[in-house]
């Protein structure tokens, strides 16, 4: 059976203990939705914008620690947005995401003040690794004692890799554990099959939705058996994990 991604490192936090803030700027909704879901699952606060003007307005209000910035936007190009961002939030980290992979484009992006550069098509693992590296260099740290996830009467000890429902241990395979981890890091949030595939199995979109359906059924038999269901199907959209009291 297919193997999931490597378990995620502990979430990064600001020096004051608050979660790091990430602004994702891209005019493709599928890109912003997936990145927002993945970054949120990593314990980050995320806001999205689909053009340069929206990015600058969000930066003034949200004060992000890092910006994942597409080069080609409908109103401004990435370099224009970058220069304006530096005026709004001088210490913000900027990671370019772009299909422009020529050497001169890379040089232009870095010279203008970009901190790193990832070309499309990209791996989400690479984006996460580059982003975490930038944040660490900016002084963000992993908070201790963040290994326990709790949703209702369901708990997960990420370090011990132990899951309990109402105090009873639930035995899960590695893939089931990673799928449940993603659901528990996004409680009450509807996650599409594409988002789950990309985060848990690292597949390109399309053609493998049956894998998600299969493992959701496995989890339901172990998590919800004989209890009030917590894993719900939202027809046409995906799945959501909610406390049985919600």
Tab-separated table of C-alpha atoms in Angstrom:
chain	number	residue	atom	x	y	z
A	1	UNK	CA	0.000	0.000	0.000
A	2	UNK	CA	1.192	3.566	-0.695
A	3	UNK	CA	3.370	5.290	1.918
A	4	UNK	CA	2.547	8.734	3.330
A	5	UNK	CA	4.815	11.704	3.659
A	6	UNK	CA	7.503	11.976	6.308
A	7	UNK	CA	5.976	13.258	9.589
A	8	UNK	CA	6.037	17.046	9.907
A	9	UNK	CA	8.440	18.870	12.254
A	10	UNK	CA	7.048	20.732	15.261
A	11	UNK	CA	5.201	23.969	14.342
A	12	UNK	CA	7.222	27.183	14.276
A	13	UNK	CA	6.237	30.122	16.456
A	14	UNK	CA	7.055	33.787	16.822
A	15	UNK	CA	9.319	34.809	19.722
A	16	UNK	CA	6.192	35.812	21.691
A	17	UNK	CA	4.756	32.310	21.259
A	18	UNK	CA	2.106	33.186	18.659
A	19	UNK	CA	1.920	31.097	15.466
A	20	UNK	CA	3.845	32.433	12.479
A	21	UNK	CA	1.794	34.332	9.891
A	22	UNK	CA	2.029	33.493	6.196
A	23	UNK	CA	0.535	35.456	3.301
A	24	UNK	CA	0.012	33.385	0.125
A	25	UNK	CA	-0.298	35.440	-3.068
A	26	UNK	CA	-1.360	33.693	-6.286
A	27	UNK	CA	-4.131	34.311	-8.808
A	28	UNK	CA	-4.941	30.579	-9.098
A	29	UNK	CA	-7.487	29.593	-6.397
A	30	UNK	CA	-6.437	25.929	-6.493
A	31	UNK	CA	-2.877	26.941	-5.612
A	32	UNK	CA	-3.840	29.246	-2.744
A	33	UNK	CA	-6.366	26.747	-1.355
A	34	UNK	CA	-3.870	23.884	-1.262
A	35	UNK	CA	-1.020	25.975	0.128
A	36	UNK	CA	-3.307	27.504	2.760
A	37	UNK	CA	-4.508	24.059	3.854
A	38	UNK	CA	-0.990	22.640	4.045
A	39	UNK	CA	0.482	25.625	5.894
A	40	UNK	CA	-2.459	25.678	8.302
A	41	UNK	CA	-1.857	21.990	9.002
A	42	UNK	CA	1.707	22.965	9.932
A	43	UNK	CA	0.371	25.230	12.690
A	44	UNK	CA	0.714	28.514	10.778
A	45	UNK	CA	-1.840	31.323	10.457
A	46	UNK	CA	-2.529	31.878	6.766
A	47	UNK	CA	-4.146	34.590	4.696
A	48	UNK	CA	-4.446	34.551	0.891
A	49	UNK	CA	-4.611	37.207	-1.832
A	50	UNK	CA	-5.135	36.821	-5.575
A	51	UNK	CA	-3.495	40.012	-6.851
A	52	UNK	CA	-0.881	42.590	-5.926
A	53	UNK	CA	-3.270	45.169	-4.510
A	54	UNK	CA	-4.913	42.530	-2.333
A	55	UNK	CA	-1.500	41.344	-1.161
A	56	UNK	CA	-0.466	44.819	-0.043
A	57	UNK	CA	-3.782	45.436	1.730
A	58	UNK	CA	-3.465	42.073	3.503
A	59	UNK	CA	0.136	42.823	4.476
A	60	UNK	CA	-0.868	46.099	6.125
A	61	UNK	CA	-3.599	44.402	8.145
A	62	UNK	CA	-2.131	40.914	8.740
A	63	UNK	CA	1.574	41.826	9.227
A	64	UNK	CA	2.893	38.482	7.926
A	65	UNK	CA	6.222	36.959	8.883
A	66	UNK	CA	6.616	35.497	5.386
A	67	UNK	CA	5.005	35.856	1.972
A	68	UNK	CA	4.743	33.088	-0.627
A	69	UNK	CA	4.572	35.243	-3.754
A	70	UNK	CA	3.712	34.321	-7.333
A	71	UNK	CA	5.702	36.327	-9.885
A	72	UNK	CA	2.903	36.734	-12.447
A	73	UNK	CA	-0.172	38.510	-11.055
A	74	UNK	CA	-3.056	40.177	-12.935
A	75	UNK	CA	-2.296	43.749	-11.808
A	76	UNK	CA	1.345	43.945	-10.665
A	77	UNK	CA	4.345	41.715	-11.207
A	78	UNK	CA	6.131	40.017	-8.354
A	79	UNK	CA	8.982	42.509	-8.246
A	80	UNK	CA	6.591	45.456	-7.890
A	81	UNK	CA	4.747	43.679	-5.087
A	82	UNK	CA	8.025	42.768	-3.401
A	83	UNK	CA	9.289	46.362	-3.357
A	84	UNK	CA	5.989	47.592	-1.922
A	85	UNK	CA	5.934	44.781	0.648
A	86	UNK	CA	9.363	45.806	1.865
A	87	UNK	CA	7.982	49.275	2.565
A	88	UNK	CA	4.941	47.890	4.421
A	89	UNK	CA	6.668	45.092	6.365
A	90	UNK	CA	10.441	45.673	6.118
A	91	UNK	CA	11.537	42.417	7.804
A	92	UNK	CA	9.132	40.067	6.032
A	93	UNK	CA	10.586	36.950	4.345
A	94	UNK	CA	9.617	36.519	0.687
A	95	UNK	CA	9.591	33.193	-1.146
A	96	UNK	CA	8.923	33.494	-4.897
A	97	UNK	CA	6.857	30.793	-6.621
A	98	UNK	CA	7.034	31.121	-10.368
A	99	UNK	CA	7.265	29.348	-13.697
A	100	UNK	CA	10.043	31.774	-14.721
A	101	UNK	CA	13.186	29.719	-14.221
A	102	UNK	CA	15.721	31.612	-16.347
A	103	UNK	CA	18.918	32.562	-14.519
A	104	UNK	CA	18.311	36.272	-15.121
A	105	UNK	CA	14.846	35.982	-13.535
A	106	UNK	CA	16.303	34.319	-10.441
A	107	UNK	CA	18.949	37.025	-10.194
A	108	UNK	CA	16.317	39.758	-10.608
A	109	UNK	CA	14.158	38.257	-7.852
A	110	UNK	CA	16.998	37.875	-5.369
A	111	UNK	CA	18.520	41.260	-6.247
A	112	UNK	CA	15.154	42.951	-5.666
A	113	UNK	CA	15.108	41.543	-2.140
A	114	UNK	CA	13.505	38.113	-2.484
A	115	UNK	CA	14.837	35.617	0.059
A	116	UNK	CA	14.359	32.420	-1.947
A	117	UNK	CA	12.960	31.147	-5.221
A	118	UNK	CA	11.032	27.954	-6.129
A	119	UNK	CA	10.020	27.230	-9.718
A	120	UNK	CA	6.789	25.635	-10.912
A	121	UNK	CA	5.953	22.795	-10.987
A	122	UNK	CA	7.111	22.465	-7.408
A	123	UNK	CA	6.945	19.974	-4.566
A	124	UNK	CA	4.979	21.076	-1.533
A	125	UNK	CA	7.664	19.477	0.627
A	126	UNK	CA	10.259	21.743	-0.999
A	127	UNK	CA	8.100	24.830	-0.452
A	128	UNK	CA	7.629	23.901	3.206
A	129	UNK	CA	11.328	23.202	3.706
A	130	UNK	CA	12.396	26.485	2.077
A	131	UNK	CA	9.769	28.438	4.017
A	132	UNK	CA	10.705	26.886	7.345
A	133	UNK	CA	14.364	27.652	6.644
A	134	UNK	CA	13.574	31.312	6.012
A	135	UNK	CA	11.455	31.534	9.146
A	136	UNK	CA	14.116	29.943	11.333
A	137	UNK	CA	16.715	32.385	10.060
A	138	UNK	CA	14.259	35.169	10.895
A	139	UNK	CA	14.156	34.019	14.527
A	140	UNK	CA	11.093	31.767	14.561
A	141	UNK	CA	11.400	28.692	16.776
A	142	UNK	CA	9.607	25.417	17.405
A	143	UNK	CA	7.610	25.608	20.613
A	144	UNK	CA	8.065	22.800	23.084
A	145	UNK	CA	5.116	20.781	24.292
A	146	UNK	CA	3.059	20.997	21.092
A	147	UNK	CA	2.910	17.244	20.416
A	148	UNK	CA	-0.637	16.617	21.693
A	149	UNK	CA	-3.584	17.225	19.373
A	150	UNK	CA	-7.112	17.173	20.828
A	151	UNK	CA	-10.449	17.291	19.030
A	152	UNK	CA	-13.393	16.492	21.279
A	153	UNK	CA	-12.664	13.181	23.028
A	154	UNK	CA	-10.109	12.244	20.359
A	155	UNK	CA	-6.429	12.779	21.229
A	156	UNK	CA	-3.204	12.207	19.332
A	157	UNK	CA	0.281	12.215	20.852
A	158	UNK	CA	2.385	12.992	17.794
A	159	UNK	CA	5.673	12.107	19.473
A	160	UNK	CA	4.525	8.802	20.978
A	161	UNK	CA	2.344	8.168	17.886
A	162	UNK	CA	-0.560	7.163	20.106
A	163	UNK	CA	-4.238	7.854	19.420
A	164	UNK	CA	-7.071	7.569	21.939
A	165	UNK	CA	-10.826	8.017	21.639
A	166	UNK	CA	-12.612	8.562	24.967
A	167	UNK	CA	-9.500	7.226	26.685
A	168	UNK	CA	-9.306	3.988	24.691
A	169	UNK	CA	-6.222	3.367	22.533
A	170	UNK	CA	-6.898	3.200	18.781
A	171	UNK	CA	-4.373	1.197	16.761
A	172	UNK	CA	-3.603	2.820	13.418
A	173	UNK	CA	-1.301	2.020	10.530
A	174	UNK	CA	1.285	4.610	9.520
A	175	UNK	CA	-0.887	5.890	6.664
A	176	UNK	CA	-4.014	6.022	8.817
A	177	UNK	CA	-2.069	7.968	11.457
A	178	UNK	CA	-0.863	10.572	8.926
A	179	UNK	CA	-4.363	10.966	7.480
A	180	UNK	CA	-5.864	11.438	10.943
A	181	UNK	CA	-3.075	13.887	11.858
A	182	UNK	CA	-3.997	16.060	8.859
A	183	UNK	CA	-7.695	15.951	9.800
A	184	UNK	CA	-6.952	16.772	13.449
A	185	UNK	CA	-4.722	19.698	12.531
A	186	UNK	CA	-7.674	21.111	10.569
A	187	UNK	CA	-10.729	20.478	12.792
A	188	UNK	CA	-14.060	21.699	11.439
A	189	UNK	CA	-12.371	22.524	8.115
A	190	UNK	CA	-13.619	20.758	4.983
A	191	UNK	CA	-10.635	19.131	3.238
A	192	UNK	CA	-10.950	18.073	-0.387
A	193	UNK	CA	-9.664	14.743	-1.675
A	194	UNK	CA	-7.031	16.603	-3.695
A	195	UNK	CA	-5.769	18.412	-0.588
A	196	UNK	CA	-5.600	15.147	1.350
A	197	UNK	CA	-3.848	13.327	-1.496
A	198	UNK	CA	-1.244	16.028	-1.856
A	199	UNK	CA	-0.570	16.405	1.871
A	200	UNK	CA	-0.642	12.764	2.968
A	201	UNK	CA	0.502	10.879	-0.104
A	202	UNK	CA	2.256	13.639	-2.121
A	203	UNK	CA	0.460	12.674	-5.343
A	204	UNK	CA	-0.268	14.985	-8.225
A	205	UNK	CA	-3.969	15.744	-8.413
A	206	UNK	CA	-6.398	13.421	-10.128
A	207	UNK	CA	-6.935	9.720	-10.535
A	208	UNK	CA	-6.338	8.561	-6.959
A	209	UNK	CA	-9.396	9.752	-5.068
A	210	UNK	CA	-10.328	6.138	-4.318
A	211	UNK	CA	-7.248	5.901	-2.059
A	212	UNK	CA	-8.610	8.695	0.132
A	213	UNK	CA	-12.069	7.094	0.218
A	214	UNK	CA	-10.541	3.763	1.218
A	215	UNK	CA	-8.495	5.175	4.084
A	216	UNK	CA	-11.343	7.356	5.316
A	217	UNK	CA	-13.407	4.152	5.577
A	218	UNK	CA	-10.574	2.489	7.529
A	219	UNK	CA	-10.435	5.431	9.951
A	220	UNK	CA	-14.185	5.479	10.435
A	221	UNK	CA	-14.176	1.805	11.433
A	222	UNK	CA	-11.520	2.504	14.064
A	223	UNK	CA	-12.398	6.027	15.248
A	224	UNK	CA	-16.175	6.103	14.949
A	225	UNK	CA	-17.126	2.446	15.495
A	226	UNK	CA	-19.814	2.263	18.172
A	227	UNK	CA	-19.528	5.990	18.886
A	228	UNK	CA	-21.025	9.250	17.657
A	229	UNK	CA	-19.297	9.875	14.289
A	230	UNK	CA	-16.581	12.535	14.114
A	231	UNK	CA	-15.518	12.032	10.482
A	232	UNK	CA	-18.139	13.463	8.139
A	233	UNK	CA	-18.520	13.530	4.359
A	234	UNK	CA	-19.485	16.881	2.825
A	235	UNK	CA	-20.979	15.836	-0.481
A	236	UNK	CA	-19.104	17.203	-3.469
A	237	UNK	CA	-16.472	18.910	-1.297
A	238	UNK	CA	-14.578	16.419	0.858
A	239	UNK	CA	-14.317	15.441	4.519
A	240	UNK	CA	-14.381	17.213	7.863
A	241	UNK	CA	-13.444	16.130	11.393
A	242	UNK	CA	-15.711	17.609	14.060
A	243	UNK	CA	-16.165	16.865	17.777
A	244	UNK	CA	-19.235	14.725	18.395
A	245	UNK	CA	-20.739	17.661	20.311
A	246	UNK	CA	-20.307	20.101	17.398
